[in-house]
Every structure is written in C-alpha cells, then in structure tokens.
Amino acid sequence: MSVKVCKFGGSSVADADCLRRVAGIVQSDPARRYVVTSAPGKRGPKDDKVTDLLLLCYESALRGVGRSEVMSEIANRFAAIVDGLGLDLPLADVLDGVERGIADSAERQLGPDFAASRGEAIHGRVVAALLGWPCVDAAEVVRFDGRGRLDAEATNRLLQQRLGEMSHAVVPGFYGADPTGRVWTLGRGGSDVTGSLVARAVGASVYENWTDVPGLLVTDPGVVPEAKPIRSVTYRELRELSYSGARVLHEDAVFPVREARIPVRVKSTSDPDAEGTEVLPVSEDEAPPTGYDITGVAGRNDFTIFTLEKAQMNAEVGFGRRALGVLEDRGISFEHTPSGIDTFSVVVSEEYFAEPGSRGALAEALQKAVDADTVEVHRHISLIATVGRGMRQKLGMAARLFGALAKAGVNIRLIDQGSSELNIIVGVADAQYDDAIRAIYHEFVK
C-alpha cells in the first residue's frame, strides 16, 4: 500500500472551517497516513499569525511583563477552533505551560525558539484530536545539536523508530530539540522541512505539500495576476526558484526527499482535485517539457553591489580571496561575484547593513584589503532569476530575455549565468522590479 505524507500550511489550518476541509482531504485517501501541521495562519489580511503573537509574548517576557492581552488572544484563538470543531480538548493547562515556558526561556536568555514553536505544538494536538490519531511531539523525533543545527541522520533514525510503530500520526512542523531538551526551530518554512523528513523516514510514495494556492506559479501573482501554474518542476529548478524568491515551498525541504527520490506534489486545499505541481526526482534531461520556454521567474529586492576596480586585477593572484575574506571576517555571505578584467563585484543583501555606517565601513575595508583604485557602491538592487530546464536546449534565450527588458525600458545592472545554463540572473533597480518580472513573463509564457 502506498503511503502519503501531507503537510498543511498555516493558511490551510487557520480556523475551524479550514480544519474541516483538511480532515476531509486526509480522510478521502487511505494512503494519507501521516500529517505535518503548521500553526494557525492569518484568517484575513488584517489578522495575525499565531506564531507572530507568540513572539510578541516572548518580547513581553523579556521586558518582565506578566500575562499579556496577547496571550489571552492566543488562548481565545485556539478556543474558537476547538469549539468550532466540537472537540473535547481542554487546552487551559497546555497554554499555562506555554506561558511559563516562554517566561523561563526569556529569563534564561535562550532566544525565541520555544515561543515560536508553540503554535505548531498546540495545533498538532488539535489536528490529532480531529482526526482521531496520535500526536507525536516533534521535540522527541526531530533532533538538533547543541548549536541549533539540524541533525538529519539522527532525526531519520528517531522518526523511523517512532513512526514505524504507528499506522497513522500527526507530527507538528517547524521545530525539534537537542539532546538536552532545548527547543530549536527550522527557520522560515520549517514545516516544509519537517514534512520532508517524515516522508523520507516512512518511505513515502508521495510527499503532498498543501497550501492555499493551486501549486507553484510561473511567477508572483502579486506582480502578474494572470500567472499560469507550473505543472512539473525538477528539484534543482525548485531550489533555484525558491532561493530566488518563490515562496510556496521552502528550498531546504527538497533535500531529504530528493535523497530518497520521493516526488513532491504541491496542492491547494481550496481545490483539492486540481492537479497542482509535481516536483520530480529526476534530472532536467529526464523531465517532461513544461509547455513554456522557461519554468519560472522569481526575484528578491534590497541588495547592494560593491564594485572594486583595479588596473591589471586579473593578473593579481589572491585578489578574490582577499576581497571575500573581508566578508567572511564580518560574518557576511554574498550572493554573486561577477567580474571583469579590472573589476570585481560583490552582491550583498541589505540585511547586513542595519547599523548606521556599516555599508561604508565594508566598502572601506574592501578597498584596503585589495588596494583598489576605486570602490563603487550601488544600492537598491533587485536580483531576478529566470529558471528553466529548456533554456539550454534553445538558441537565443538570453537575447530574448535582454531584449524583453530593453523593450520594457528596464536597465540591467548585473548579469550572471552559471555553466549549468539552468538560469540567468539579472540585477535591476528595485524601482523597476515589477516591470522586469512582467516583461520576462510575457516574453516566455504565451
């Protein structure tokens, strides 16, 4: 019998009505035997995610504030879900324990992970009660080391041991614990990773990732409302798109299932019969055509380009190492390093420059490290990746891309294409981001 692991995102489990829909989806297919759930998400544009409310509670605890209105709001949110489902599931003691745990983690300066994880921990109990299945605390089966890094192999062993004894189970997503019991979280989209880990451990035939959208779209519907769905995407394409800004599936989620060659299907809870998007465990050469000349377009805003110019730089051994060493010494990662004969550029996210003067200090340090003739700093840059397995098989793809941008009046500030020919990355001004996305989409998707 095939086994399916289903992960449901926050907007898909936001209230009682959403959860009834989830239960119907799970119960409609006997193969759906393991469920990974997120914390309740937003019920509307003016609503708050439960995780965000829990983080506010942690901030209050850091300031020494006792029980807040926010904690009462969280309790009311869960009470409305439980009552709306008609469940006999007292949560008062659980919520009191959460409040004490948040206060303890704040007092011990352990960080916000415990607070951030409690939405999933509580909601796992709710979903399990609704389905009549056992709930497995992720802290017991998702293992981190003492520095908060996921131990994937230890996690796989623990999950195999526990779930091997259970025909059905609910596992809360997003968090785990180290051997001392300290709770750690998996970061943005971490429930996707949990679902992937569970799928690998149980040898799933399919990992279903359920969201509130009809699978992956070629580009952001907020920029291109008519964006078409992607029927299939390879693991490498997904990683490129996700890292470059696509938000449906966490890029790190692909690794456990990719290793096990488990296909992923991204589906919509609002239209469960729709085909969705299949993430294929095959190479780009083996994958079927998408129907478009590209697979997707995604981008991110707010980057700075540092361009170092020095005569005869290309003949200077160690130039790049010294420049990148400046970033390493400051704990700064870079996105790209396009270069010319006498120029070397480094693209860095704006997130590293929250402190006043930090950008200028980095430019000065780079200049000194390589004795550059000049250092130019270009701010407010967006990086846009055009990704597709068909790109390397067709002549003139780059020409069409650049031509479409020129026709739209978009000035290209940076170009980077890897030898795999799987994607082309361009840098444009933040102000021209939407125009660039639309131009690329309409050039390649008919």
PDB file of N, CA, C and O in Angstrom, residues 264-299:
ATOM      1  N   VAL A 264       7.341  15.176  -4.881  1.00  0.00           N
ATOM      2  CA  VAL A 264       6.565  16.104  -4.066  1.00  0.00           C
ATOM      3  C   VAL A 264       5.437  16.650  -4.931  1.00  0.00           C
ATOM      4  O   VAL A 264       5.652  16.980  -6.105  1.00  0.00           O
ATOM      5  N   ARG A 265       4.249  16.739  -4.368  1.00  0.00           N
ATOM      6  CA  ARG A 265       3.153  17.373  -5.103  1.00  0.00           C
ATOM      7  C   ARG A 265       2.608  18.528  -4.265  1.00  0.00           C
ATOM      8  O   ARG A 265       2.209  18.338  -3.119  1.00  0.00           O
ATOM      9  N   VAL A 266       2.634  19.721  -4.863  1.00  0.00           N
ATOM     10  CA  VAL A 266       2.124  20.926  -4.199  1.00  0.00           C
ATOM     11  C   VAL A 266       0.678  21.099  -4.645  1.00  0.00           C
ATOM     12  O   VAL A 266       0.387  21.227  -5.840  1.00  0.00           O
ATOM     13  N   LYS A 267      -0.247  21.101  -3.664  1.00  0.00           N
ATOM     14  CA  LYS A 267      -1.671  21.132  -3.980  1.00  0.00           C
ATOM     15  C   LYS A 267      -2.391  22.190  -3.136  1.00  0.00           C
ATOM     16  O   LYS A 267      -1.867  22.657  -2.132  1.00  0.00           O
ATOM     17  N   SER A 268      -3.606  22.500  -3.554  1.00  0.00           N
ATOM     18  CA  SER A 268      -4.402  23.541  -2.900  1.00  0.00           C
ATOM     19  C   SER A 268      -5.549  22.940  -2.106  1.00  0.00           C
ATOM     20  O   SER A 268      -6.332  22.136  -2.631  1.00  0.00           O
ATOM     21  N   THR A 269      -5.679  23.357  -0.846  1.00  0.00           N
ATOM     22  CA  THR A 269      -6.797  22.886  -0.027  1.00  0.00           C
ATOM     23  C   THR A 269      -8.129  23.443  -0.530  1.00  0.00           C
ATOM     24  O   THR A 269      -9.172  22.843  -0.282  1.00  0.00           O
ATOM     25  N   SER A 270      -8.113  24.562  -1.223  1.00  0.00           N
ATOM     26  CA  SER A 270      -9.358  25.135  -1.731  1.00  0.00           C
ATOM     27  C   SER A 270      -9.828  24.442  -3.007  1.00  0.00           C
ATOM     28  O   SER A 270     -10.985  24.584  -3.402  1.00  0.00           O
ATOM     29  N   ASP A 271      -8.938  23.688  -3.659  1.00  0.00           N
ATOM     30  CA  ASP A 271      -9.296  22.951  -4.874  1.00  0.00           C
ATOM     31  C   ASP A 271      -8.519  21.637  -4.882  1.00  0.00           C
ATOM     32  O   ASP A 271      -7.606  21.434  -5.687  1.00  0.00           O
ATOM     33  N   PRO A 272      -8.880  20.708  -3.982  1.00  0.00           N
ATOM     34  CA  PRO A 272      -8.064  19.501  -3.796  1.00  0.00           C
ATOM     35  C   PRO A 272      -8.017  18.584  -5.003  1.00  0.00           C
ATOM     36  O   PRO A 272      -7.115  17.750  -5.115  1.00  0.00           O
ATOM     37  N   ASP A 273      -8.981  18.715  -5.922  1.00  0.00           N
ATOM     38  CA  ASP A 273      -8.973  17.851  -7.102  1.00  0.00           C
ATOM     39  C   ASP A 273      -8.080  18.388  -8.220  1.00  0.00           C
ATOM     40  O   ASP A 273      -7.845  17.684  -9.201  1.00  0.00           O
ATOM     41  N   ALA A 274      -7.612  19.629  -8.073  1.00  0.00           N
ATOM     42  CA  ALA A 274      -6.741  20.207  -9.104  1.00  0.00           C
ATOM     43  C   ALA A 274      -5.403  19.476  -9.125  1.00  0.00           C
ATOM     44  O   ALA A 274      -4.952  18.921  -8.122  1.00  0.00           O
ATOM     45  N   GLU A 275      -4.763  19.480 -10.292  1.00  0.00           N
ATOM     46  CA  GLU A 275      -3.534  18.714 -10.478  1.00  0.00           C
ATOM     47  C   GLU A 275      -2.387  19.208  -9.604  1.00  0.00           C
ATOM     48  O   GLU A 275      -1.593  18.423  -9.101  1.00  0.00           O
ATOM     49  N   GLY A 276      -2.272  20.525  -9.417  1.00  0.00           N
ATOM     50  CA  GLY A 276      -1.160  21.074  -8.640  1.00  0.00           C
ATOM     51  C   GLY A 276       0.145  20.991  -9.402  1.00  0.00           C
ATOM     52  O   GLY A 276       0.172  20.863 -10.624  1.00  0.00           O
ATOM     53  N   THR A 277       1.240  21.060  -8.661  1.00  0.00           N
ATOM     54  CA  THR A 277       2.570  20.999  -9.257  1.00  0.00           C
ATOM     55  C   THR A 277       3.324  19.806  -8.699  1.00  0.00           C
ATOM     56  O   THR A 277       3.370  19.602  -7.490  1.00  0.00           O
ATOM     57  N   GLU A 278       3.934  19.031  -9.582  1.00  0.00           N
ATOM     58  CA  GLU A 278       4.734  17.891  -9.146  1.00  0.00           C
ATOM     59  C   GLU A 278       6.212  18.246  -9.200  1.00  0.00           C
ATOM     60  O   GLU A 278       6.704  18.750 -10.218  1.00  0.00           O
ATOM     61  N   VAL A 279       6.896  18.013  -8.095  1.00  0.00           N
ATOM     62  CA  VAL A 279       8.346  18.210  -8.026  1.00  0.00           C
ATOM     63  C   VAL A 279       8.985  16.851  -8.279  1.00  0.00           C
ATOM     64  O   VAL A 279       8.803  15.912  -7.499  1.00  0.00           O
ATOM     65  N   LEU A 280       9.739  16.751  -9.373  1.00  0.00           N
ATOM     66  CA  LEU A 280      10.195  15.458  -9.869  1.00  0.00           C
ATOM     67  C   LEU A 280      11.603  15.117  -9.403  1.00  0.00           C
ATOM     68  O   LEU A 280      12.510  15.949  -9.507  1.00  0.00           O
ATOM     69  N   PRO A 281      11.813  13.886  -8.937  1.00  0.00           N
ATOM     70  CA  PRO A 281      13.153  13.455  -8.517  1.00  0.00           C
ATOM     71  C   PRO A 281      13.972  12.928  -9.690  1.00  0.00           C
ATOM     72  O   PRO A 281      14.508  11.828  -9.661  1.00  0.00           O
ATOM     73  N   VAL A 282      14.044  13.727 -10.763  1.00  0.00           N
ATOM     74  CA  VAL A 282      14.777  13.327 -11.963  1.00  0.00           C
ATOM     75  C   VAL A 282      15.657  14.487 -12.408  1.00  0.00           C
ATOM     76  O   VAL A 282      15.517  15.617 -11.928  1.00  0.00           O
ATOM     77  N   SER A 283      16.550  14.217 -13.342  1.00  0.00           N
ATOM     78  CA  SER A 283      17.391  15.273 -13.896  1.00  0.00           C
ATOM     79  C   SER A 283      16.574  16.110 -14.869  1.00  0.00           C
ATOM     80  O   SER A 283      15.492  15.715 -15.315  1.00  0.00           O
ATOM     81  N   GLU A 284      17.130  17.266 -15.231  1.00  0.00           N
ATOM     82  CA  GLU A 284      16.434  18.143 -16.157  1.00  0.00           C
ATOM     83  C   GLU A 284      16.266  17.482 -17.524  1.00  0.00           C
ATOM     84  O   GLU A 284      15.284  17.719 -18.222  1.00  0.00           O
ATOM     85  N   ASP A 285      17.220  16.645 -17.909  1.00  0.00           N
ATOM     86  CA  ASP A 285      17.135  15.962 -19.199  1.00  0.00           C
ATOM     87  C   ASP A 285      16.039  14.905 -19.222  1.00  0.00           C
ATOM     88  O   ASP A 285      15.484  14.585 -20.277  1.00  0.00           O
ATOM     89  N   GLU A 286      15.717  14.343 -18.044  1.00  0.00           N
ATOM     90  CA  GLU A 286      14.705  13.288 -17.954  1.00  0.00           C
ATOM     91  C   GLU A 286      13.305  13.834 -17.763  1.00  0.00           C
ATOM     92  O   GLU A 286      12.322  13.120 -17.984  1.00  0.00           O
ATOM     93  N   ALA A 287      13.183  15.083 -17.344  1.00  0.00           N
ATOM     94  CA  ALA A 287      11.879  15.649 -17.014  1.00  0.00           C
ATOM     95  C   ALA A 287      11.084  15.968 -18.275  1.00  0.00           C
ATOM     96  O   ALA A 287      11.648  16.318 -19.317  1.00  0.00           O
ATOM     97  N   PRO A 288       9.767  15.853 -18.212  1.00  0.00           N
ATOM     98  CA  PRO A 288       8.935  16.199 -19.371  1.00  0.00           C
ATOM     99  C   PRO A 288       8.942  17.705 -19.593  1.00  0.00           C
ATOM    100  O   PRO A 288       9.231  18.483 -18.682  1.00  0.00           O
ATOM    101  N   PRO A 289       8.621  18.156 -20.802  1.00  0.00           N
ATOM    102  CA  PRO A 289       8.587  19.600 -21.069  1.00  0.00           C
ATOM    103  C   PRO A 289       7.494  20.285 -20.256  1.00  0.00           C
ATOM    104  O   PRO A 289       6.461  19.689 -19.932  1.00  0.00           O
ATOM    105  N   THR A 290       7.739  21.550 -19.941  1.00  0.00           N
ATOM    106  CA  THR A 290       6.777  22.299 -19.134  1.00  0.00           C
ATOM    107  C   THR A 290       5.666  22.905 -19.972  1.00  0.00           C
ATOM    108  O   THR A 290       4.636  23.311 -19.439  1.00  0.00           O
ATOM    109  N   GLY A 291       5.882  23.011 -21.264  1.00  0.00           N
ATOM    110  CA  GLY A 291       4.921  23.697 -22.111  1.00  0.00           C
ATOM    111  C   GLY A 291       5.296  25.137 -22.351  1.00  0.00           C
ATOM    112  O   GLY A 291       4.731  25.807 -23.234  1.00  0.00           O
ATOM    113  N   TYR A 292       6.250  25.648 -21.574  1.00  0.00           N
ATOM    114  CA  TYR A 292       6.762  27.000 -21.760  1.00  0.00           C
ATOM    115  C   TYR A 292       8.266  26.913 -22.024  1.00  0.00           C
ATOM    116  O   TYR A 292       8.903  25.897 -21.763  1.00  0.00           O
ATOM    117  N   ASP A 293       8.831  28.019 -22.505  1.00  0.00           N
ATOM    118  CA  ASP A 293      10.275  28.040 -22.736  1.00  0.00           C
ATOM    119  C   ASP A 293      11.065  28.159 -21.435  1.00  0.00           C
ATOM    120  O   ASP A 293      12.269  27.914 -21.413  1.00  0.00           O
ATOM    121  N   ILE A 294      10.395  28.575 -20.374  1.00  0.00           N
ATOM    122  CA  ILE A 294      11.030  28.650 -19.056  1.00  0.00           C
ATOM    123  C   ILE A 294      10.151  27.909 -18.066  1.00  0.00           C
ATOM    124  O   ILE A 294       9.005  27.563 -18.366  1.00  0.00           O
ATOM    125  N   THR A 295      10.704  27.664 -16.875  1.00  0.00           N
ATOM    126  CA  THR A 295       9.908  27.045 -15.807  1.00  0.00           C
ATOM    127  C   THR A 295       9.337  28.100 -14.870  1.00  0.00           C
ATOM    128  O   THR A 295       8.186  28.018 -14.451  1.00  0.00           O
ATOM    129  N   GLY A 296      10.127  29.102 -14.526  1.00  0.00           N
ATOM    130  CA  GLY A 296       9.625  30.132 -13.626  1.00  0.00           C
ATOM    131  C   GLY A 296      10.527  31.335 -13.550  1.00  0.00           C
ATOM    132  O   GLY A 296      11.686  31.311 -13.999  1.00  0.00           O
ATOM    133  N   VAL A 297       9.985  32.408 -12.975  1.00  0.00           N
ATOM    134  CA  VAL A 297      10.715  33.658 -12.752  1.00  0.00           C
ATOM    135  C   VAL A 297      10.482  34.086 -11.313  1.00  0.00           C
ATOM    136  O   VAL A 297       9.328  34.157 -10.866  1.00  0.00           O
ATOM    137  N   ALA A 298      11.548  34.350 -10.578  1.00  0.00           N
ATOM    138  CA  ALA A 298      11.413  34.779  -9.182  1.00  0.00           C
ATOM    139  C   ALA A 298      12.492  35.801  -8.869  1.00  0.00           C
ATOM    140  O   ALA A 298      13.542  35.842  -9.527  1.00  0.00           O
ATOM    141  N   GLY A 299      12.254  36.611  -7.866  1.00  0.00           N
ATOM    142  CA  GLY A 299      13.243  37.629  -7.532  1.00  0.00           C
ATOM    143  C   GLY A 299      13.148  38.089  -6.099  1.00  0.00           C
ATOM    144  O   GLY A 299      12.174  37.807  -5.391  1.00  0.00           O
TER     145      GLY A 299
END
